[in-house]
Amino acid sequence: MKKTIYLAINFYGVKRAILFLMLFAGTYVLQAQDIHFSQVYLSPLSLSPMQTGNFEGNWRFSNNYRSQWSSVAIPYTTISAGFDAQWYYHNEHLAWGIYILNDKSGHVFLDVTKIYLSFAWHKTVNLHNFHLGLQGGYVHKGYDLSRATFPSQFDMSTGAFNSSLNNGEISINDVTGYPDLNFAAGWSRRFGRVEPEIALSLFH
């Protein structure tokens, strides 16, 4: 008996898979660390811009304070505050918010201050919830250079560092700042008492 085997190939799916592999083949490994909180759900505007207005209610205020490494001479302290509210324009669910964060760390008082404005759009289609968020702001960083010591400031006569000596460094900038932009998109859907959420956030 002669058997005929039909092989069907989904060329559209193959093209998407090839494109996906090409995109990841050209990426680089990046390593960085940003200020974060252990209880991320209590800091929604720092977690993702799409969380702006993503709650039940009219407005929301959040505040966090953290103190780490209290056993050392100068502990690391972080404080943040955020406010966001919802409004509707022509049946479109929109939201805005403001987020402020300050972090101090180390012996030289490394200071980081961030101020952001957040905007988000939320849409429900056939029980599927779609979210888009955009966050823009300014980041200021600085430290107290007078509290730092350098090898050239070691006084051989006393066997200790002398901060009044020339540090030997040229063009040290102890203050810097730059604009910042963050973006996020996500999806969620309620299944009974459970509402899973999938999101992608891009932070500068």
PDB file of N, CA, C and O in Angstrom, residues 32-92:
ATOM      1  N   ALA A  32      24.313  46.296  35.402  1.00  0.00           N
ATOM      2  CA  ALA A  32      24.091  47.560  36.091  1.00  0.00           C
ATOM      3  C   ALA A  32      23.206  47.312  37.299  1.00  0.00           C
ATOM      4  O   ALA A  32      22.556  46.273  37.405  1.00  0.00           O
ATOM      5  N   GLN A  33      23.203  48.260  38.196  1.00  0.00           N
ATOM      6  CA  GLN A  33      22.369  48.145  39.384  1.00  0.00           C
ATOM      7  C   GLN A  33      21.726  49.489  39.656  1.00  0.00           C
ATOM      8  O   GLN A  33      22.394  50.521  39.656  1.00  0.00           O
ATOM      9  N   ASP A  34      20.437  49.469  39.855  1.00  0.00           N
ATOM     10  CA  ASP A  34      19.700  50.683  40.151  1.00  0.00           C
ATOM     11  C   ASP A  34      19.160  50.592  41.570  1.00  0.00           C
ATOM     12  O   ASP A  34      19.149  49.526  42.182  1.00  0.00           O
ATOM     13  N   ILE A  35      18.713  51.720  42.090  1.00  0.00           N
ATOM     14  CA  ILE A  35      18.118  51.738  43.425  1.00  0.00           C
ATOM     15  C   ILE A  35      16.821  50.940  43.389  1.00  0.00           C
ATOM     16  O   ILE A  35      15.974  51.152  42.521  1.00  0.00           O
ATOM     17  N   HIS A  36      16.666  50.010  44.304  1.00  0.00           N
ATOM     18  CA  HIS A  36      15.475  49.169  44.310  1.00  0.00           C
ATOM     19  C   HIS A  36      15.050  48.899  45.751  1.00  0.00           C
ATOM     20  O   HIS A  36      15.829  49.048  46.684  1.00  0.00           O
ATOM     21  N   PHE A  37      13.789  48.497  45.895  1.00  0.00           N
ATOM     22  CA  PHE A  37      13.221  48.168  47.195  1.00  0.00           C
ATOM     23  C   PHE A  37      12.839  46.694  47.221  1.00  0.00           C
ATOM     24  O   PHE A  37      12.450  46.124  46.199  1.00  0.00           O
ATOM     25  N   SER A  38      12.938  46.085  48.403  1.00  0.00           N
ATOM     26  CA  SER A  38      12.577  44.673  48.534  1.00  0.00           C
ATOM     27  C   SER A  38      11.080  44.470  48.303  1.00  0.00           C
ATOM     28  O   SER A  38      10.668  43.527  47.637  1.00  0.00           O
ATOM     29  N   GLN A  39      10.259  45.354  48.839  1.00  0.00           N
ATOM     30  CA  GLN A  39       8.809  45.274  48.659  1.00  0.00           C
ATOM     31  C   GLN A  39       8.415  46.159  47.470  1.00  0.00           C
ATOM     32  O   GLN A  39       7.918  47.273  47.621  1.00  0.00           O
ATOM     33  N   VAL A  40       8.661  45.632  46.264  1.00  0.00           N
ATOM     34  CA  VAL A  40       8.487  46.435  45.055  1.00  0.00           C
ATOM     35  C   VAL A  40       7.039  46.850  44.831  1.00  0.00           C
ATOM     36  O   VAL A  40       6.769  47.889  44.213  1.00  0.00           O
ATOM     37  N   TYR A  41       6.091  46.053  45.333  1.00  0.00           N
ATOM     38  CA  TYR A  41       4.685  46.382  45.116  1.00  0.00           C
ATOM     39  C   TYR A  41       4.259  47.620  45.904  1.00  0.00           C
ATOM     40  O   TYR A  41       3.182  48.171  45.666  1.00  0.00           O
ATOM     41  N   LEU A  42       5.092  48.065  46.857  1.00  0.00           N
ATOM     42  CA  LEU A  42       4.802  49.279  47.611  1.00  0.00           C
ATOM     43  C   LEU A  42       5.491  50.500  47.003  1.00  0.00           C
ATOM     44  O   LEU A  42       5.435  51.589  47.564  1.00  0.00           O
ATOM     45  N   SER A  43       6.153  50.308  45.869  1.00  0.00           N
ATOM     46  CA  SER A  43       6.776  51.417  45.148  1.00  0.00           C
ATOM     47  C   SER A  43       6.443  51.282  43.664  1.00  0.00           C
ATOM     48  O   SER A  43       7.316  51.019  42.837  1.00  0.00           O
ATOM     49  N   PRO A  44       5.167  51.438  43.296  1.00  0.00           N
ATOM     50  CA  PRO A  44       4.724  51.118  41.924  1.00  0.00           C
ATOM     51  C   PRO A  44       5.358  51.984  40.846  1.00  0.00           C
ATOM     52  O   PRO A  44       5.649  51.500  39.754  1.00  0.00           O
ATOM     53  N   LEU A  45       5.594  53.270  41.115  1.00  0.00           N
ATOM     54  CA  LEU A  45       6.111  54.152  40.074  1.00  0.00           C
ATOM     55  C   LEU A  45       7.587  53.920  39.786  1.00  0.00           C
ATOM     56  O   LEU A  45       8.074  54.283  38.712  1.00  0.00           O
ATOM     57  N   SER A  46       8.318  53.328  40.731  1.00  0.00           N
ATOM     58  CA  SER A  46       9.711  52.975  40.455  1.00  0.00           C
ATOM     59  C   SER A  46       9.820  51.589  39.841  1.00  0.00           C
ATOM     60  O   SER A  46      10.830  51.257  39.221  1.00  0.00           O
ATOM     61  N   LEU A  47       8.780  50.778  40.005  1.00  0.00           N
ATOM     62  CA  LEU A  47       8.780  49.434  39.432  1.00  0.00           C
ATOM     63  C   LEU A  47       8.571  49.472  37.925  1.00  0.00           C
ATOM     64  O   LEU A  47       9.295  48.818  37.167  1.00  0.00           O
ATOM     65  N   SER A  48       7.595  50.273  37.470  1.00  0.00           N
ATOM     66  CA  SER A  48       7.288  50.331  36.041  1.00  0.00           C
ATOM     67  C   SER A  48       6.413  51.546  35.757  1.00  0.00           C
ATOM     68  O   SER A  48       5.469  51.816  36.505  1.00  0.00           O
ATOM     69  N   PRO A  49       6.673  52.284  34.673  1.00  0.00           N
ATOM     70  CA  PRO A  49       5.813  53.427  34.329  1.00  0.00           C
ATOM     71  C   PRO A  49       4.370  53.036  34.044  1.00  0.00           C
ATOM     72  O   PRO A  49       3.458  53.831  34.244  1.00  0.00           O
ATOM     73  N   MET A  50       4.143  51.800  33.575  1.00  0.00           N
ATOM     74  CA  MET A  50       2.779  51.379  33.264  1.00  0.00           C
ATOM     75  C   MET A  50       1.931  51.177  34.513  1.00  0.00           C
ATOM     76  O   MET A  50       0.711  51.058  34.427  1.00  0.00           O
ATOM     77  N   GLN A  51       2.562  51.155  35.698  1.00  0.00           N
ATOM     78  CA  GLN A  51       1.807  51.048  36.940  1.00  0.00           C
ATOM     79  C   GLN A  51       1.152  52.367  37.328  1.00  0.00           C
ATOM     80  O   GLN A  51       0.377  52.419  38.283  1.00  0.00           O
ATOM     81  N   THR A  52       1.457  53.432  36.594  1.00  0.00           N
ATOM     82  CA  THR A  52       0.822  54.719  36.860  1.00  0.00           C
ATOM     83  C   THR A  52      -0.675  54.614  36.620  1.00  0.00           C
ATOM     84  O   THR A  52      -1.121  54.303  35.516  1.00  0.00           O
ATOM     85  N   GLY A  53      -1.459  54.830  37.650  1.00  0.00           N
ATOM     86  CA  GLY A  53      -2.909  54.746  37.532  1.00  0.00           C
ATOM     87  C   GLY A  53      -3.456  53.342  37.424  1.00  0.00           C
ATOM     88  O   GLY A  53      -4.657  53.169  37.210  1.00  0.00           O
ATOM     89  N   ASN A  54      -2.628  52.330  37.591  1.00  0.00           N
ATOM     90  CA  ASN A  54      -3.081  50.940  37.473  1.00  0.00           C
ATOM     91  C   ASN A  54      -3.504  50.425  38.852  1.00  0.00           C
ATOM     92  O   ASN A  54      -2.831  49.605  39.472  1.00  0.00           O
ATOM     93  N   PHE A  55      -4.614  50.934  39.328  1.00  0.00           N
ATOM     94  CA  PHE A  55      -5.134  50.550  40.639  1.00  0.00           C
ATOM     95  C   PHE A  55      -6.617  50.891  40.686  1.00  0.00           C
ATOM     96  O   PHE A  55      -7.139  51.581  39.808  1.00  0.00           O
ATOM     97  N   GLU A  56      -7.287  50.419  41.706  1.00  0.00           N
ATOM     98  CA  GLU A  56      -8.700  50.722  41.898  1.00  0.00           C
ATOM     99  C   GLU A  56      -8.820  51.927  42.821  1.00  0.00           C
ATOM    100  O   GLU A  56      -8.423  51.875  43.978  1.00  0.00           O
ATOM    101  N   GLY A  57      -9.354  53.008  42.310  1.00  0.00           N
ATOM    102  CA  GLY A  57      -9.478  54.236  43.081  1.00  0.00           C
ATOM    103  C   GLY A  57      -9.255  55.442  42.190  1.00  0.00           C
ATOM    104  O   GLY A  57      -9.074  55.326  40.971  1.00  0.00           O
ATOM    105  N   ASN A  58      -9.260  56.630  42.801  1.00  0.00           N
ATOM    106  CA  ASN A  58      -9.075  57.867  42.048  1.00  0.00           C
ATOM    107  C   ASN A  58      -7.636  58.368  42.092  1.00  0.00           C
ATOM    108  O   ASN A  58      -7.118  58.870  41.100  1.00  0.00           O
ATOM    109  N   TRP A  59      -6.997  58.251  43.258  1.00  0.00           N
ATOM    110  CA  TRP A  59      -5.622  58.703  43.385  1.00  0.00           C
ATOM    111  C   TRP A  59      -4.909  57.838  44.416  1.00  0.00           C
ATOM    112  O   TRP A  59      -5.529  57.120  45.192  1.00  0.00           O
ATOM    113  N   ARG A  60      -3.580  57.904  44.414  1.00  0.00           N
ATOM    114  CA  ARG A  60      -2.781  57.051  45.294  1.00  0.00           C
ATOM    115  C   ARG A  60      -1.495  57.786  45.676  1.00  0.00           C
ATOM    116  O   ARG A  60      -0.878  58.472  44.868  1.00  0.00           O
ATOM    117  N   PHE A  61      -1.113  57.623  46.936  1.00  0.00           N
ATOM    118  CA  PHE A  61       0.148  58.187  47.436  1.00  0.00           C
ATOM    119  C   PHE A  61       0.982  57.055  48.022  1.00  0.00           C
ATOM    120  O   PHE A  61       0.469  56.213  48.765  1.00  0.00           O
ATOM    121  N   SER A  62       2.267  57.024  47.681  1.00  0.00           N
ATOM    122  CA  SER A  62       3.169  55.995  48.202  1.00  0.00           C
ATOM    123  C   SER A  62       4.421  56.653  48.758  1.00  0.00           C
ATOM    124  O   SER A  62       4.874  57.686  48.252  1.00  0.00           O
ATOM    125  N   ASN A  63       4.963  56.040  49.804  1.00  0.00           N
ATOM    126  CA  ASN A  63       6.158  56.582  50.456  1.00  0.00           C
ATOM    127  C   ASN A  63       6.992  55.431  51.006  1.00  0.00           C
ATOM    128  O   ASN A  63       6.450  54.483  51.582  1.00  0.00           O
ATOM    129  N   ASN A  64       8.300  55.489  50.789  1.00  0.00           N
ATOM    130  CA  ASN A  64       9.203  54.449  51.273  1.00  0.00           C
ATOM    131  C   ASN A  64      10.413  55.081  51.942  1.00  0.00           C
ATOM    132  O   ASN A  64      10.940  56.104  51.472  1.00  0.00           O
ATOM    133  N   TYR A  65      10.848  54.454  53.027  1.00  0.00           N
ATOM    134  CA  TYR A  65      12.089  54.859  53.697  1.00  0.00           C
ATOM    135  C   TYR A  65      12.880  53.600  54.018  1.00  0.00           C
ATOM    136  O   TYR A  65      12.332  52.627  54.547  1.00  0.00           O
ATOM    137  N   ARG A  66      14.168  53.629  53.685  1.00  0.00           N
ATOM    138  CA  ARG A  66      15.008  52.462  53.903  1.00  0.00           C
ATOM    139  C   ARG A  66      16.351  52.897  54.471  1.00  0.00           C
ATOM    140  O   ARG A  66      16.947  53.872  54.015  1.00  0.00           O
ATOM    141  N   SER A  67      16.821  52.169  55.474  1.00  0.00           N
ATOM    142  CA  SER A  67      18.136  52.410  56.056  1.00  0.00           C
ATOM    143  C   SER A  67      18.876  51.079  56.112  1.00  0.00           C
ATOM    144  O   SER A  67      18.390  50.118  56.714  1.00  0.00           O
ATOM    145  N   GLN A  68      20.033  51.014  55.465  1.00  0.00           N
ATOM    146  CA  GLN A  68      20.809  49.786  55.394  1.00  0.00           C
ATOM    147  C   GLN A  68      22.194  49.974  55.997  1.00  0.00           C
ATOM    148  O   GLN A  68      22.712  51.087  56.061  1.00  0.00           O
ATOM    149  N   TRP A  69      22.790  48.868  56.381  1.00  0.00           N
ATOM    150  CA  TRP A  69      24.153  48.842  56.903  1.00  0.00           C
ATOM    151  C   TRP A  69      24.309  49.808  58.082  1.00  0.00           C
ATOM    152  O   TRP A  69      25.243  50.609  58.143  1.00  0.00           O
ATOM    153  N   SER A  70      23.382  49.723  59.025  1.00  0.00           N
ATOM    154  CA  SER A  70      23.453  50.609  60.189  1.00  0.00           C
ATOM    155  C   SER A  70      24.645  50.287  61.085  1.00  0.00           C
ATOM    156  O   SER A  70      25.008  51.090  61.950  1.00  0.00           O
ATOM    157  N   SER A  71      25.267  49.121  60.882  1.00  0.00           N
ATOM    158  CA  SER A  71      26.421  48.754  61.702  1.00  0.00           C
ATOM    159  C   SER A  71      27.675  49.528  61.308  1.00  0.00           C
ATOM    160  O   SER A  71      28.617  49.632  62.095  1.00  0.00           O
ATOM    161  N   VAL A  72      27.708  50.088  60.086  1.00  0.00           N
ATOM    162  CA  VAL A  72      28.861  50.877  59.673  1.00  0.00           C
ATOM    163  C   VAL A  72      28.690  52.305  60.164  1.00  0.00           C
ATOM    164  O   VAL A  72      27.642  52.693  60.676  1.00  0.00           O
ATOM    165  N   ALA A  73      29.740  53.107  59.982  1.00  0.00           N
ATOM    166  CA  ALA A  73      29.720  54.469  60.527  1.00  0.00           C
ATOM    167  C   ALA A  73      28.612  55.313  59.911  1.00  0.00           C
ATOM    168  O   ALA A  73      27.921  56.057  60.609  1.00  0.00           O
ATOM    169  N   ILE A  74      28.445  55.204  58.595  1.00  0.00           N
ATOM    170  CA  ILE A  74      27.437  56.002  57.896  1.00  0.00           C
ATOM    171  C   ILE A  74      26.521  55.051  57.135  1.00  0.00           C
ATOM    172  O   ILE A  74      26.927  54.478  56.117  1.00  0.00           O
ATOM    173  N   PRO A  75      25.293  54.833  57.589  1.00  0.00           N
ATOM    174  CA  PRO A  75      24.390  53.890  56.908  1.00  0.00           C
ATOM    175  C   PRO A  75      23.901  54.434  55.565  1.00  0.00           C
ATOM    176  O   PRO A  75      23.943  55.636  55.304  1.00  0.00           O
ATOM    177  N   TYR A  76      23.431  53.522  54.734  1.00  0.00           N
ATOM    178  CA  TYR A  76      22.853  53.884  53.440  1.00  0.00           C
ATOM    179  C   TYR A  76      21.375  54.198  53.664  1.00  0.00           C
ATOM    180  O   TYR A  76      20.642  53.384  54.218  1.00  0.00           O
ATOM    181  N   THR A  77      20.930  55.346  53.217  1.00  0.00           N
ATOM    182  CA  THR A  77      19.535  55.741  53.425  1.00  0.00           C
ATOM    183  C   THR A  77      18.885  56.090  52.083  1.00  0.00           C
ATOM    184  O   THR A  77      19.497  56.722  51.223  1.00  0.00           O
ATOM    185  N   THR A  78      17.645  55.665  51.936  1.00  0.00           N
ATOM    186  CA  THR A  78      16.870  55.929  50.721  1.00  0.00           C
ATOM    187  C   THR A  78      15.463  56.334  51.122  1.00  0.00           C
ATOM    188  O   THR A  78      14.852  55.695  51.975  1.00  0.00           O
ATOM    189  N   ILE A  79      14.962  57.384  50.502  1.00  0.00           N
ATOM    190  CA  ILE A  79      13.596  57.828  50.747  1.00  0.00           C
ATOM    191  C   ILE A  79      12.957  58.174  49.401  1.00  0.00           C
ATOM    192  O   ILE A  79      13.612  58.733  48.517  1.00  0.00           O
ATOM    193  N   SER A  80      11.699  57.798  49.245  1.00  0.00           N
ATOM    194  CA  SER A  80      10.995  58.083  47.997  1.00  0.00           C
ATOM    195  C   SER A  80       9.543  58.417  48.296  1.00  0.00           C
ATOM    196  O   SER A  80       8.992  58.009  49.318  1.00  0.00           O
ATOM    197  N   ALA A  81       8.939  59.153  47.376  1.00  0.00           N
ATOM    198  CA  ALA A  81       7.520  59.502  47.486  1.00  0.00           C
ATOM    199  C   ALA A  81       6.939  59.577  46.084  1.00  0.00           C
ATOM    200  O   ALA A  81       7.599  60.046  45.146  1.00  0.00           O
ATOM    201  N   GLY A  82       5.724  59.082  45.945  1.00  0.00           N
ATOM    202  CA  GLY A  82       5.075  59.101  44.642  1.00  0.00           C
ATOM    203  C   GLY A  82       3.589  59.390  44.763  1.00  0.00           C
ATOM    204  O   GLY A  82       2.954  59.053  45.769  1.00  0.00           O
ATOM    205  N   PHE A  83       3.057  60.021  43.744  1.00  0.00           N
ATOM    206  CA  PHE A  83       1.623  60.312  43.686  1.00  0.00           C
ATOM    207  C   PHE A  83       1.157  60.089  42.257  1.00  0.00           C
ATOM    208  O   PHE A  83       1.806  60.534  41.302  1.00  0.00           O
ATOM    209  N   ASP A  84       0.043  59.375  42.089  1.00  0.00           N
ATOM    210  CA  ASP A  84      -0.534  59.206  40.763  1.00  0.00           C
ATOM    211  C   ASP A  84      -2.050  59.223  40.861  1.00  0.00           C
ATOM    212  O   ASP A  84      -2.629  58.897  41.900  1.00  0.00           O
ATOM    213  N   ALA A  85      -2.681  59.632  39.771  1.00  0.00           N
ATOM    214  CA  ALA A  85      -4.137  59.771  39.728  1.00  0.00           C
ATOM    215  C   ALA A  85      -4.635  59.373  38.345  1.00  0.00           C
ATOM    216  O   ALA A  85      -3.884  59.366  37.367  1.00  0.00           O
ATOM    217  N   GLN A  86      -5.928  59.055  38.282  1.00  0.00           N
ATOM    218  CA  GLN A  86      -6.548  58.623  37.040  1.00  0.00           C
ATOM    219  C   GLN A  86      -7.522  59.682  36.538  1.00  0.00           C
ATOM    220  O   GLN A  86      -8.083  60.442  37.319  1.00  0.00           O
ATOM    221  N   TRP A  87      -7.708  59.717  35.224  1.00  0.00           N
ATOM    222  CA  TRP A  87      -8.780  60.518  34.657  1.00  0.00           C
ATOM    223  C   TRP A  87      -9.188  59.916  33.317  1.00  0.00           C
ATOM    224  O   TRP A  87      -8.443  59.137  32.725  1.00  0.00           O
ATOM    225  N   TYR A  88     -10.383  60.270  32.873  1.00  0.00           N
ATOM    226  CA  TYR A  88     -10.927  59.727  31.633  1.00  0.00           C
ATOM    227  C   TYR A  88     -11.157  60.863  30.644  1.00  0.00           C
ATOM    228  O   TYR A  88     -11.690  61.916  30.996  1.00  0.00           O
ATOM    229  N   TYR A  89     -10.724  60.627  29.406  1.00  0.00           N
ATOM    230  CA  TYR A  89     -10.890  61.615  28.345  1.00  0.00           C
ATOM    231  C   TYR A  89     -11.469  60.908  27.127  1.00  0.00           C
ATOM    232  O   TYR A  89     -10.812  60.047  26.528  1.00  0.00           O
ATOM    233  N   HIS A  90     -12.709  61.247  26.788  1.00  0.00           N
ATOM    234  CA  HIS A  90     -13.418  60.589  25.680  1.00  0.00           C
ATOM    235  C   HIS A  90     -13.396  59.065  25.849  1.00  0.00           C
ATOM    236  O   HIS A  90     -13.033  58.315  24.931  1.00  0.00           O
ATOM    237  N   ASN A  91     -13.739  58.623  27.044  1.00  0.00           N
ATOM    238  CA  ASN A  91     -13.803  57.196  27.386  1.00  0.00           C
ATOM    239  C   ASN A  91     -12.445  56.491  27.349  1.00  0.00           C
ATOM    240  O   ASN A  91     -12.388  55.256  27.352  1.00  0.00           O
ATOM    241  N   GLU A  92     -11.372  57.260  27.303  1.00  0.00           N
ATOM    242  CA  GLU A  92     -10.031  56.669  27.372  1.00  0.00           C
ATOM    243  C   GLU A  92      -9.512  56.776  28.804  1.00  0.00           C
ATOM    244  O   GLU A  92      -9.570  57.840  29.421  1.00  0.00           O
TER     245      GLU A  92
END
